[in-house]
Short mmCIF file of C-alpha atoms and ligand atoms in Angstrom, two decimals:
data_model
loop_
_atom_site.label_atom_id
_atom_site.label_comp_id
_atom_site.label_asym_id
_atom_site.label_seq_id
_atom_site.Cartn_x
_atom_site.Cartn_y
_atom_site.Cartn_z
CA MET Y 41 19.12 136.40 15.52
CA GLN Y 42 15.66 137.45 16.68
CA GLU Y 43 15.01 140.27 18.97
CA LYS Y 44 12.89 138.09 20.73
CA PRO Y 45 12.01 134.51 21.17
CA ILE Y 46 9.44 133.56 18.85
CA PRO Y 47 6.98 131.74 21.03
CA SER Y 48 5.96 127.84 21.00
CA SER Y 49 2.68 129.03 20.21
CA TYR Y 50 -0.52 127.47 20.00
CA HIS Y 51 -3.74 128.57 18.61
CA ASN Y 52 -5.44 131.61 20.18
CA THR Y 53 -3.21 132.13 23.37
CA THR Y 54 -1.32 134.64 24.64
CA TRP Y 55 2.34 133.69 25.56
CA HIS Y 56 4.81 134.11 28.22
CA CYS Y 57 8.25 133.72 27.20
CA ASP Y 58 11.07 135.53 27.69
CA LYS Y 59 14.88 134.95 27.01
CA LYS Y 60 15.81 133.10 29.90
CA HIS Y 61 13.60 130.49 28.74
CA SER Y 62 14.38 130.11 25.62
CA ILE Y 63 16.72 127.99 23.20
CA ILE Y 64 18.55 128.45 20.16
CA SER Y 65 18.11 126.30 16.95
CA THR Y 66 21.04 125.98 14.75
CA ASN Y 67 21.85 124.80 11.39
CA PRO Y 68 23.79 121.73 11.50
CA SER Y 69 25.58 122.07 8.19
CA THR Y 70 27.22 126.18 9.15
CA LYS Y 71 26.74 125.91 12.97
CA GLU Y 72 24.87 129.14 12.83
CA ALA Y 73 21.62 129.96 14.68
CA LEU Y 74 18.66 130.27 13.05
CA GLY Y 75 16.14 131.37 15.99
CA GLU Y 76 15.50 131.77 19.27
CA PHE Y 77 12.15 130.10 20.55
CA GLY Y 78 10.53 130.31 24.11
CA LEU Y 79 10.05 127.71 26.06
CA CYS Y 80 6.18 126.87 27.21
CA SER Y 81 5.94 128.66 30.83
CA GLU Y 82 3.99 126.84 33.77
CA LYS Y 83 1.15 129.31 33.28
CA ASP Y 84 1.09 128.08 29.43
CA TYR Y 85 1.01 124.31 30.14
CA LEU Y 86 -1.10 124.08 32.40
CA ASN Y 87 -3.77 126.04 30.14
CA MET Y 88 -2.38 124.39 27.28
CA ILE Y 89 -3.76 120.70 28.61
CA LYS Y 90 -6.89 122.72 30.04
CA HIS Y 91 -7.68 123.91 26.46
CA ALA Y 92 -6.44 120.22 24.82
CA LYS Y 93 -8.84 118.31 27.19
CA LYS Y 94 -12.09 120.94 27.04
CA SER Y 95 -11.87 121.15 22.95
CA GLN Y 96 -11.66 117.32 22.77
CA ILE Y 97 -15.39 117.65 24.10
CA THR Y 98 -16.47 119.60 21.37
CA TRP Y 99 -14.06 117.83 18.81
CA ARG Y 100 -15.48 114.11 19.71
CA ASN Y 101 -18.75 115.21 18.74
CA ILE Y 102 -17.61 116.00 15.12
CA PRO Y 103 -18.21 113.31 12.68
CA ALA Y 104 -14.93 111.75 11.80
CA PRO Y 105 -15.10 112.56 8.46
CA LYS Y 106 -15.69 116.07 8.82
CA ARG Y 107 -12.61 115.88 10.90
CA GLY Y 108 -11.11 114.40 8.49
CA GLU Y 109 -12.07 117.22 6.03
CA MET Y 110 -9.69 119.56 8.70
CA ILE Y 111 -6.61 117.08 7.91
CA ARG Y 112 -7.58 117.23 3.84
CA LYS Y 113 -7.02 121.08 4.17
CA ILE Y 114 -3.82 120.45 6.34
CA GLY Y 115 -2.50 118.36 3.66
CA GLU Y 116 -3.36 120.75 1.26
CA LYS Y 117 -0.83 123.27 2.34
CA PHE Y 118 1.96 121.33 2.90
CA ARG Y 119 1.16 119.96 -0.86
CA GLN Y 120 1.32 123.93 -1.56
CA HIS Y 121 4.19 124.78 0.20
CA LYS Y 122 6.67 121.46 0.29
CA ASP Y 123 9.52 123.15 -1.32
CA ASN Y 124 9.66 125.48 1.27
CA LEU Y 125 8.77 122.95 4.01
CA ALA Y 126 11.56 120.97 2.77
CA LYS Y 127 14.24 123.95 2.66
CA ILE Y 128 13.50 124.51 6.56
CA ILE Y 129 14.05 120.86 7.81
CA THR Y 130 17.37 120.77 5.31
CA LEU Y 131 18.24 124.04 7.50
CA GLU Y 132 17.68 123.24 10.73
CA VAL Y 133 18.51 118.77 10.77
CA GLY Y 134 20.79 118.70 7.62
CA LYS Y 135 18.73 115.89 5.89
CA ILE Y 136 19.68 116.43 1.72
CA THR Y 137 17.01 118.12 0.04
CA GLN Y 138 16.12 114.96 -2.10
CA GLU Y 139 15.34 113.25 1.59
CA ALA Y 140 13.67 116.51 3.10
CA LEU Y 141 11.13 116.68 -0.14
CA GLY Y 142 10.63 112.87 0.51
CA GLU Y 143 9.81 113.62 4.59
CA VAL Y 144 7.00 116.36 3.38
CA GLN Y 145 6.02 113.89 0.38
CA GLU Y 146 5.04 111.38 3.59
CA VAL Y 147 3.43 114.07 5.41
CA ILE Y 148 1.05 114.90 2.20
CA ASP Y 149 0.60 110.89 1.34
CA MET Y 150 -0.14 110.54 5.68
CA ALA Y 151 -2.78 113.49 5.25
CA GLU Y 152 -4.39 111.80 2.36
CA PHE Y 153 -4.48 108.34 4.07
CA ALA Y 154 -5.78 109.80 7.25
CA VAL Y 155 -8.87 111.32 5.31
CA GLY Y 156 -9.82 107.88 3.60
CA GLN Y 157 -9.19 106.51 6.79
CA SER Y 158 -11.51 108.64 8.55
CA ARG Y 159 -14.70 107.33 6.92
CA MET Y 160 -13.25 103.76 7.97
CA LEU Y 161 -13.26 103.52 11.59
CA TYR Y 162 -14.70 100.08 11.42
CA GLY Y 163 -15.95 98.04 14.23
CA ASN Y 164 -16.38 94.56 13.59
CA THR Y 165 -20.19 92.74 13.80
CA ILE Y 166 -19.73 89.33 15.97
CA SER Y 167 -22.39 86.62 15.79
CA SER Y 168 -23.71 86.22 19.42
CA GLU Y 169 -24.68 83.08 20.89
CA ARG Y 170 -27.97 84.07 22.18
CA LYS Y 171 -31.27 84.42 20.23
CA GLU Y 172 -32.32 88.04 19.75
CA HIS Y 173 -28.90 89.75 20.81
CA ARG Y 174 -26.31 91.86 18.81
CA LEU Y 175 -23.18 91.93 19.32
CA TYR Y 176 -20.49 94.53 18.17
CA GLU Y 177 -17.47 96.48 18.80
CA GLN Y 178 -17.02 100.48 18.30
CA TRP Y 179 -14.33 102.47 18.97
CA HIS Y 180 -13.77 105.89 20.56
CA PRO Y 181 -11.34 108.73 21.12
CA TYR Y 182 -9.52 108.27 24.44
CA GLY Y 183 -9.08 111.72 24.94
CA VAL Y 184 -6.05 114.15 24.42
CA CYS Y 185 -2.69 112.43 22.86
CA GLY Y 186 0.72 113.88 23.62
CA ILE Y 187 2.92 113.33 20.84
CA ILE Y 188 7.06 113.13 21.64
CA THR Y 189 8.93 113.41 18.77
CA ALA Y 190 12.97 113.00 17.84
CA PHE Y 191 14.96 115.60 15.60
CA ASN Y 192 15.57 112.98 12.55
CA PHE Y 193 11.48 113.35 11.24
CA PRO Y 194 10.39 116.67 12.52
CA MET Y 195 7.63 116.36 10.30
CA ALA Y 196 6.68 112.98 9.22
CA VAL Y 197 6.61 111.28 12.62
CA TRP Y 198 4.08 114.54 13.87
CA ALA Y 199 1.77 113.59 10.97
CA TRP Y 200 1.65 109.93 11.50
CA ASN Y 201 0.52 110.31 14.88
CA ALA Y 202 -1.13 113.67 14.81
CA PHE Y 203 -3.33 112.81 11.48
CA LEU Y 204 -4.75 109.53 13.15
CA ALA Y 205 -5.01 110.66 16.65
CA LEU Y 206 -7.12 113.46 15.44
CA ILE Y 207 -9.39 112.04 12.61
CA THR Y 208 -10.09 109.20 15.53
CA GLY Y 209 -11.23 112.27 17.52
CA ASN Y 210 -8.53 113.29 19.77
CA THR Y 211 -6.79 116.81 20.41
CA ILE Y 212 -3.18 116.62 20.14
CA ILE Y 213 -0.19 118.30 22.36
CA TRP Y 214 2.99 117.94 20.47
CA LYS Y 215 6.72 117.84 22.17
CA PRO Y 216 9.25 118.05 19.60
CA SER Y 217 12.60 117.47 19.81
CA LEU Y 218 14.13 120.63 21.14
CA LYS Y 219 16.65 120.43 18.49
CA THR Y 220 14.10 121.32 15.79
CA PRO Y 221 11.77 124.06 16.85
CA LEU Y 222 11.46 125.93 13.28
CA CYS Y 223 10.35 122.79 11.71
CA ALA Y 224 7.95 122.54 15.17
CA VAL Y 225 6.33 125.96 15.11
CA THR Y 226 5.68 126.39 10.82
CA ILE Y 227 3.72 123.27 11.29
CA GLN Y 228 1.93 124.79 14.42
CA LYS Y 229 1.50 127.60 12.05
CA ILE Y 230 -0.01 126.11 9.17
CA CYS Y 231 -2.53 124.08 11.47
CA ASN Y 232 -3.31 127.29 13.35
CA GLU Y 233 -4.27 128.63 10.34
CA VAL Y 234 -6.41 125.89 9.15
CA ILE Y 235 -8.04 125.81 12.93
CA SER Y 236 -9.24 129.53 12.52
CA GLU Y 237 -10.31 128.62 9.18
CA MET Y 238 -12.76 126.11 10.31
CA ASN Y 239 -13.67 127.66 13.54
CA TYR Y 240 -12.51 124.73 15.60
CA PRO Y 241 -11.31 125.39 19.06
CA GLU Y 242 -8.14 124.21 20.14
CA VAL Y 243 -7.50 120.96 18.92
CA ILE Y 244 -3.54 120.91 17.82
CA SER Y 245 -1.12 122.23 20.15
CA LEU Y 246 2.51 122.73 20.74
CA LEU Y 247 4.39 122.55 23.85
CA LEU Y 248 8.14 123.72 23.50
CA SER Y 249 9.40 122.43 26.94
CA ASN Y 250 12.30 121.37 29.23
CA ASP Y 251 13.22 118.32 30.71
CA GLU Y 252 11.53 119.25 33.87
CA MET Y 253 8.19 120.00 32.23
CA THR Y 254 8.22 116.98 29.73
CA GLN Y 255 8.45 114.76 32.67
CA LYS Y 256 5.37 116.45 34.64
CA PHE Y 257 3.63 116.43 30.83
CA ILE Y 258 4.10 112.42 30.81
CA LYS Y 259 3.24 111.94 34.10
CA ASN Y 260 -0.01 114.28 33.84
CA ARG Y 261 -3.21 111.84 33.79
CA ASP Y 262 -5.23 114.21 31.40
CA ILE Y 263 -2.78 113.08 28.97
CA ASP Y 264 -4.57 110.00 27.89
CA ILE Y 265 -2.28 108.51 25.37
CA ILE Y 266 1.59 108.98 25.05
CA SER Y 267 2.70 108.23 21.84
CA PHE Y 268 7.02 108.26 22.38
CA THR Y 269 9.43 108.18 19.62
CA GLY Y 270 12.85 108.07 20.72
CA SER Y 271 15.62 105.54 22.02
CA CYS Y 272 15.33 102.57 23.87
CA GLN Y 273 16.37 104.07 27.34
CA VAL Y 274 14.27 107.00 27.47
CA GLY Y 275 11.27 104.87 26.01
CA GLN Y 276 11.35 102.64 29.02
CA GLN Y 277 11.36 105.22 31.64
CA VAL Y 278 8.18 106.97 29.74
CA ALA Y 279 6.73 103.83 29.54
CA THR Y 280 6.87 103.28 33.26
CA GLN Y 281 5.97 106.49 33.55
CA VAL Y 282 2.93 106.36 31.81
CA HIS Y 283 1.59 102.61 32.69
CA SER Y 284 1.77 103.36 36.47
CA ARG Y 285 -0.82 105.67 35.47
CA PHE Y 286 -2.56 103.35 33.36
CA GLY Y 287 -2.04 105.67 30.30
CA LYS Y 288 -1.86 104.22 27.10
CA CYS Y 289 1.59 104.36 25.80
CA ILE Y 290 2.84 104.12 21.92
CA LEU Y 291 6.75 103.50 21.77
CA GLU Y 292 8.50 103.53 18.84
CA LEU Y 293 12.06 103.10 19.69
CA GLY Y 294 15.24 102.29 18.45
CA GLY Y 295 16.42 99.84 16.17
CA ASN Y 296 19.55 97.83 14.77
CA ASN Y 297 18.77 97.00 11.64
CA ALA Y 298 20.45 94.51 9.56
CA ILE Y 299 20.47 93.62 5.85
CA ILE Y 300 21.31 90.26 4.90
CA VAL Y 301 23.25 89.40 1.26
CA ASP Y 302 22.59 85.80 0.82
CA LYS Y 303 25.22 84.01 -1.74
CA ASN Y 304 22.56 84.22 -5.02
CA ALA Y 305 21.61 87.54 -4.16
CA ASN Y 306 21.32 90.22 -6.83
CA LEU Y 307 24.16 92.61 -6.20
CA ASP Y 308 22.92 95.09 -8.45
CA LEU Y 309 19.73 95.80 -5.77
CA ALA Y 310 21.95 95.08 -2.67
CA ILE Y 311 24.58 97.27 -2.78
CA PRO Y 312 22.60 100.62 -3.61
CA ALA Y 313 20.39 99.63 -0.78
CA ILE Y 314 23.26 99.13 1.49
CA VAL Y 315 24.48 102.39 0.65
CA PHE Y 316 21.24 104.09 1.06
CA GLY Y 317 20.36 102.32 4.23
CA ALA Y 318 23.56 102.87 5.88
CA VAL Y 319 24.88 106.38 4.72
CA GLY Y 320 20.94 108.30 3.86
CA THR Y 321 20.06 110.84 6.59
CA ALA Y 322 24.19 110.27 7.83
CA GLY Y 323 22.62 107.06 9.54
CA GLN Y 324 20.12 108.74 11.89
CA ARG Y 325 17.17 107.19 10.95
CA CYS Y 326 15.60 104.58 13.27
CA THR Y 327 15.74 102.20 10.26
CA THR Y 328 18.79 103.17 9.12
CA THR Y 329 21.07 99.93 7.85
CA ARG Y 330 23.58 99.23 10.99
CA ARG Y 331 24.41 95.59 10.16
CA VAL Y 332 25.11 93.75 6.65
CA PHE Y 333 25.75 90.14 7.34
CA ILE Y 334 27.50 88.60 3.80
CA HIS Y 335 27.62 85.32 2.74
CA LYS Y 336 31.55 84.41 2.84
CA SER Y 337 31.44 83.68 -0.92
CA GLN Y 338 29.85 87.19 -1.14
CA LEU Y 339 32.62 88.69 0.97
CA LYS Y 340 35.17 90.10 -0.99
CA THR Y 341 33.19 91.33 -4.18
CA ILE Y 342 30.68 92.88 -1.65
CA CYS Y 343 33.26 94.86 0.44
CA THR Y 344 35.40 96.06 -2.83
CA GLN Y 345 31.97 96.95 -4.41
CA LEU Y 346 31.09 98.95 -1.19
CA ILE Y 347 33.66 100.71 -0.29
CA ASP Y 348 33.81 101.94 -4.41
CA ALA Y 349 30.48 103.02 -3.72
CA TYR Y 350 31.50 105.11 -0.71
CA LYS Y 351 33.97 107.38 -2.21
CA GLN Y 352 31.34 108.32 -4.42
CA VAL Y 353 29.09 109.51 -1.90
CA SER Y 354 29.12 113.22 -2.08
CA ILE Y 355 29.39 114.87 1.72
CA GLY Y 356 28.58 118.41 2.02
CA ASP Y 357 25.65 121.51 1.88
CA PRO Y 358 22.31 119.32 1.74
CA ALA Y 359 20.90 121.91 0.00
CA HIS Y 360 23.32 121.37 -3.01
CA PRO Y 361 21.37 119.00 -5.36
CA ASP Y 362 24.34 116.98 -5.92
CA THR Y 363 25.11 116.11 -2.03
CA LEU Y 364 24.29 112.70 -0.84
CA MET Y 365 25.03 112.91 3.00
CA GLY Y 366 24.58 115.89 5.17
CA PRO Y 367 25.96 116.71 8.46
CA LEU Y 368 25.23 114.88 11.92
CA ILE Y 369 22.72 116.74 13.70
CA ASP Y 370 24.99 118.25 16.57
CA ASP Y 371 28.53 118.00 18.34
CA ASN Y 372 27.16 115.85 20.50
CA ALA Y 373 26.57 113.42 17.68
CA VAL Y 374 29.97 113.90 16.54
CA LYS Y 375 31.57 113.10 19.83
CA GLN Y 376 29.43 109.89 20.11
CA PHE Y 377 30.79 108.91 16.49
CA LYS Y 378 34.16 109.29 17.46
CA LYS Y 379 33.69 107.59 20.67
CA THR Y 380 31.81 104.48 18.51
CA ILE Y 381 35.05 104.21 16.27
CA SER Y 382 37.41 104.24 18.98
CA ARG Y 383 35.20 101.74 20.81
CA ILE Y 384 34.87 99.81 17.82
CA GLN Y 385 39.02 99.82 17.31
CA GLN Y 386 39.39 98.32 21.09
CA GLN Y 387 37.17 95.11 19.90
CA GLY Y 388 38.88 94.57 17.34
CA GLY Y 389 36.90 96.29 14.42
CA ARG Y 390 38.80 96.96 11.36
CA ILE Y 391 37.73 100.28 9.56
CA LEU Y 392 37.36 100.16 5.76
CA THR Y 393 36.40 103.40 5.12
CA GLY Y 394 35.68 106.33 6.78
CA GLY Y 395 36.01 106.76 10.76
CA LYS Y 396 37.45 109.93 11.04
CA PRO Y 397 35.14 113.71 11.11
CA HIS Y 398 35.14 114.87 7.80
CA THR Y 399 37.68 117.58 6.64
CA LEU Y 400 34.84 119.88 6.10
CA GLY Y 401 34.24 120.33 10.02
CA LYS Y 402 31.55 121.86 11.75
CA ASN Y 403 29.07 118.88 12.26
CA TYR Y 404 30.40 116.14 9.20
CA VAL Y 405 31.66 112.64 9.85
CA GLN Y 406 32.69 110.04 7.40
CA PRO Y 407 30.47 107.50 5.88
CA THR Y 408 32.25 104.45 7.61
CA LEU Y 409 32.31 100.63 7.00
CA VAL Y 410 33.74 98.41 9.62
CA ALA Y 411 35.06 94.69 8.99
CA ALA Y 412 33.43 93.23 12.13
CA SER Y 413 32.31 90.09 13.69
CA ALA Y 414 29.01 89.10 15.55
CA ALA Y 415 30.79 88.58 18.71
CA MET Y 416 31.76 92.28 18.76
CA LYS Y 417 29.52 93.64 21.35
CA ILE Y 418 29.57 96.89 20.20
CA THR Y 419 27.16 95.51 17.40
CA GLN Y 420 24.12 94.83 19.66
CA GLU Y 421 24.41 98.69 19.90
CA GLU Y 422 22.29 101.21 17.89
CA ASN Y 423 24.72 103.94 16.78
CA PHE Y 424 23.08 107.38 15.63
CA ALA Y 425 25.83 107.23 12.86
CA PRO Y 426 26.90 106.29 9.59
CA ILE Y 427 28.72 103.57 10.98
CA CYS Y 428 27.84 99.92 9.29
CA TYR Y 429 29.40 96.66 10.30
CA LEU Y 430 29.82 94.21 7.67
CA ILE Y 431 29.91 90.82 9.13
CA PRO Y 432 30.38 87.23 6.99
CA TYR Y 433 28.31 84.18 8.16
CA GLU Y 434 28.70 80.74 6.88
CA ASN Y 435 25.11 79.51 6.36
CA ILE Y 436 21.59 81.07 6.45
CA GLN Y 437 20.67 80.29 9.88
CA GLU Y 438 23.83 81.90 11.60
CA ALA Y 439 22.98 84.73 9.80
CA ILE Y 440 18.98 84.91 10.73
CA ASP Y 441 20.34 84.21 14.51
CA TRP Y 442 22.51 87.01 14.33
CA GLN Y 443 20.58 89.37 13.06
CA ASN Y 444 17.64 88.64 15.40
CA ASN Y 445 20.52 88.28 18.69
CA VAL Y 446 19.99 92.21 19.64
CA ASN Y 447 17.58 93.65 21.95
CA GLN Y 448 15.91 95.97 19.16
CA GLY Y 449 13.27 94.43 16.58
CA LEU Y 450 12.51 97.07 14.30
CA SER Y 451 13.30 96.76 10.52
CA SER Y 452 15.35 93.95 8.62
CA ALA Y 453 15.87 92.78 5.07
CA LEU Y 454 17.15 90.07 2.90
CA PHE Y 455 18.69 90.15 -0.57
CA THR Y 456 18.42 86.61 -2.35
CA ASP Y 457 16.94 85.18 -5.42
CA SER Y 458 15.85 81.45 -3.79
CA LEU Y 459 12.16 81.91 -3.33
CA GLN Y 460 12.59 79.37 -0.20
CA THR Y 461 15.11 81.43 1.41
CA ALA Y 462 13.08 84.37 1.38
CA GLU Y 463 10.06 82.36 2.91
CA TYR Y 464 11.99 81.37 5.59
CA PHE Y 465 13.34 84.68 6.05
CA LEU Y 466 9.22 85.79 6.14
CA SER Y 467 8.50 82.96 8.64
CA ALA Y 468 7.88 82.48 12.12
CA ASN Y 469 11.65 80.88 12.18
CA GLY Y 470 12.94 83.98 10.49
CA SER Y 471 13.02 87.87 11.11
CA ASP Y 472 11.84 88.67 14.38
CA CYS Y 473 11.07 92.65 13.53
CA GLY Y 474 8.02 94.43 12.68
CA ILE Y 475 9.61 95.17 9.35
CA ALA Y 476 10.94 91.97 7.02
CA ASN Y 477 12.01 93.15 3.32
CA ILE Y 478 13.08 91.10 0.66
CA ASN Y 479 15.26 92.69 -2.26
CA ILE Y 480 14.96 96.28 -0.68
CA GLY Y 481 16.94 98.13 2.12
CA THR Y 482 15.83 98.33 5.74
CA SER Y 483 14.78 102.20 5.84
CA GLY Y 484 11.98 103.95 3.18
CA ALA Y 485 9.13 102.56 4.36
CA GLU Y 486 5.84 103.45 2.88
CA ILE Y 487 3.25 105.03 4.86
CA GLY Y 488 0.19 102.73 3.74
CA GLY Y 489 1.57 99.55 6.34
CA ALA Y 490 2.04 100.06 10.11
CA PHE Y 491 5.41 101.01 11.17
CA GLY Y 492 6.92 99.75 14.37
CA GLY Y 493 9.06 97.05 15.62
CA GLU Y 494 9.17 94.16 18.52
CA LYS Y 495 11.68 93.72 21.59
CA HIS Y 496 13.05 97.25 22.84
CA THR Y 497 11.55 98.82 19.66
CA GLY Y 498 8.83 99.05 21.83
CA GLY Y 499 5.87 96.98 20.09
CA GLY Y 500 3.92 100.24 18.97
CA ARG Y 501 2.83 100.76 15.57
CA GLU Y 502 1.84 103.57 13.54
CA ALA Y 503 0.86 105.15 10.20
CA GLY Y 504 -1.27 102.55 7.88
CA SER Y 505 -2.91 99.79 7.80
CA ASP Y 506 -5.03 99.26 11.57
CA ALA Y 507 -2.70 101.33 13.57
CA TRP Y 508 -5.16 103.57 13.55
CA LYS Y 509 -6.97 101.76 16.40
CA SER Y 510 -3.91 102.41 18.86
CA TYR Y 511 -5.38 106.14 19.09
CA MET Y 512 -9.01 104.84 20.35
CA ARG Y 513 -10.72 102.69 22.84
CA ARG Y 514 -12.46 99.57 21.88
CA GLN Y 515 -16.13 99.12 23.24
CA THR Y 516 -18.05 95.77 22.87
CA VAL Y 517 -21.56 96.21 22.84
CA THR Y 518 -24.45 93.41 24.01
CA ILE Y 519 -28.09 94.44 22.90
CA ASN Y 520 -30.69 91.88 23.63
CA TRP Y 521 -33.65 92.78 21.99
CA GLY Y 522 -36.06 90.11 22.88
CA GLU Y 523 -38.13 89.51 25.62
CA ASP Y 524 -36.00 87.33 27.40
CA LEU Y 525 -32.94 87.58 29.56
CA PRO Y 526 -30.87 84.59 28.23
CA LEU Y 527 -27.38 84.32 30.01
CA SER Y 528 -24.10 83.53 28.03
CA GLN Y 529 -22.47 80.42 28.32
CA GLY Y 530 -26.29 78.53 29.06
CA ILE Y 531 -26.25 79.36 32.82
CA THR Y 532 -29.61 79.22 34.07
CA PHE Y 533 -29.97 81.59 36.69
CA ASN Y 534 -34.21 81.31 37.35
CA ILE Y 535 -35.98 83.48 40.06
CA GLN Y 536 -39.52 82.99 39.33
CA SER Y 537 -41.04 85.48 41.06
CA ILE Y 538 -39.22 88.56 39.72
CA LYS Y 539 -39.92 86.66 36.32
CA LYS Y 540 -43.44 86.75 37.20
CA LYS Y 541 -43.81 90.00 38.95
CA SER Y 542 -42.20 92.12 36.26
CA ARG Y 543 -44.41 90.82 33.32
CA SER Y 544 -47.66 91.52 35.48
C1 UN1 T 23 12.62 107.48 11.99
O1 UN1 T 23 13.62 106.86 11.70
O2 UN1 T 23 12.29 107.43 13.43
O3 UN1 T 23 11.04 104.05 6.93
C2 UN1 T 23 11.21 106.98 10.90
C3 UN1 T 23 12.12 105.10 7.11
C4 UN1 T 23 11.30 105.94 7.32
C5 UN1 T 23 10.59 106.41 8.47
C6 UN1 T 23 11.79 106.15 10.06
N1 UN1 T 23 9.56 105.83 6.47
O4 UN1 T 23 12.86 105.01 7.06
#
């Protein structure tokens, strides 16, 4: 344990924190304290926003590829310290080593993507209907971008947002989950080193704030964009507050992701995809597979194979190389797990395997498979635990309807060897999710594509493709380089006297 709390430091600033305003980070696997972290004081909060605003004026005048150079250096540090950074994720979140390494790799990939993107902030040139006119669009930064992230991806989701917000000329203030302050302070330290090496002002800041201050942050008009990752319920409140002040919002909220296993699916692909999707990160990804719709002809085989595969999932110390599932994040998550299981049983769900806290104690639970029906109300909810519903279906339309018939719309997958069924699933009549996969599972998206989903998932897109546009304001520009003033839509508005006067 620290003698004094570690301040939630940001670049070059004196900190004002004390033990009264601090949080303790706990290792979910051992329940041991990892350290005590100071929460931001009111004075620091106000200072931070002032500095972020002021630094943005300098930052927006630095050419985008030069801004990219800073991200390149940050990415290099992640590459250099990959193993240790992964260890920190494992310590604080309980993610198994392989997945923690994958998360750091996601940060490195995102940095490389952003460096390239910094040279490609393209605007369109559009054909003007008027003679001697040029019509085009260009993109400018918004200002300060607030990034609010969840515990389950304590580094990667920051990177998706931070790197794009920074190359596009915004400064950032990051409010991480208070469950993962060690990851956050570590990242800030890496960024501080690069920022001082390059002699830049405070373009990257960290805000470890309690709920009251976070509320103020969301409502603050100086924060031009808020990118929020978290539950649908909190996301809705954030969106309402940000929109009521006409701020910009990027939302990446809950998922209730499904895999459909068609009658002619290749089970050698489907079974491991379901297990990784449902058990990976102990069911705490927003892309976790929560429902599996199985063609009734395959039900028995798939249930048997899944139950067998679940028995082979080694549960325990997430740092051990053989472990496939670590603990849940905290006591509350275990409580929620137990509550969900008893509600499942009340609604007629049958536990096929798991269903109990694990004998290892602490925050460990058993990965759980439930024989369920689409009529069970609970299958409509996102449970953030390794609980997966197996639901039989008769025809593909029924399975797609059930898949879509939830509030969330993040990730979806179909396992099939039928081209027709695959294309139907991908057509406008098929999946209504932001992510639709064929013969791969719901989780583990690459950073190159835009990540996000529809409906109560919030509609935001982050990471790859043209997600950078969400961090910039579009400006449509028309330049008249001729001697006349033709109006658009062919309107004539002749004021002869003015015309003559100005020519004479
Ligand atoms: C999340 O859980 O918030 O596709 C993000 C995936 C990861 C990201 C998950 N690349 O599962």
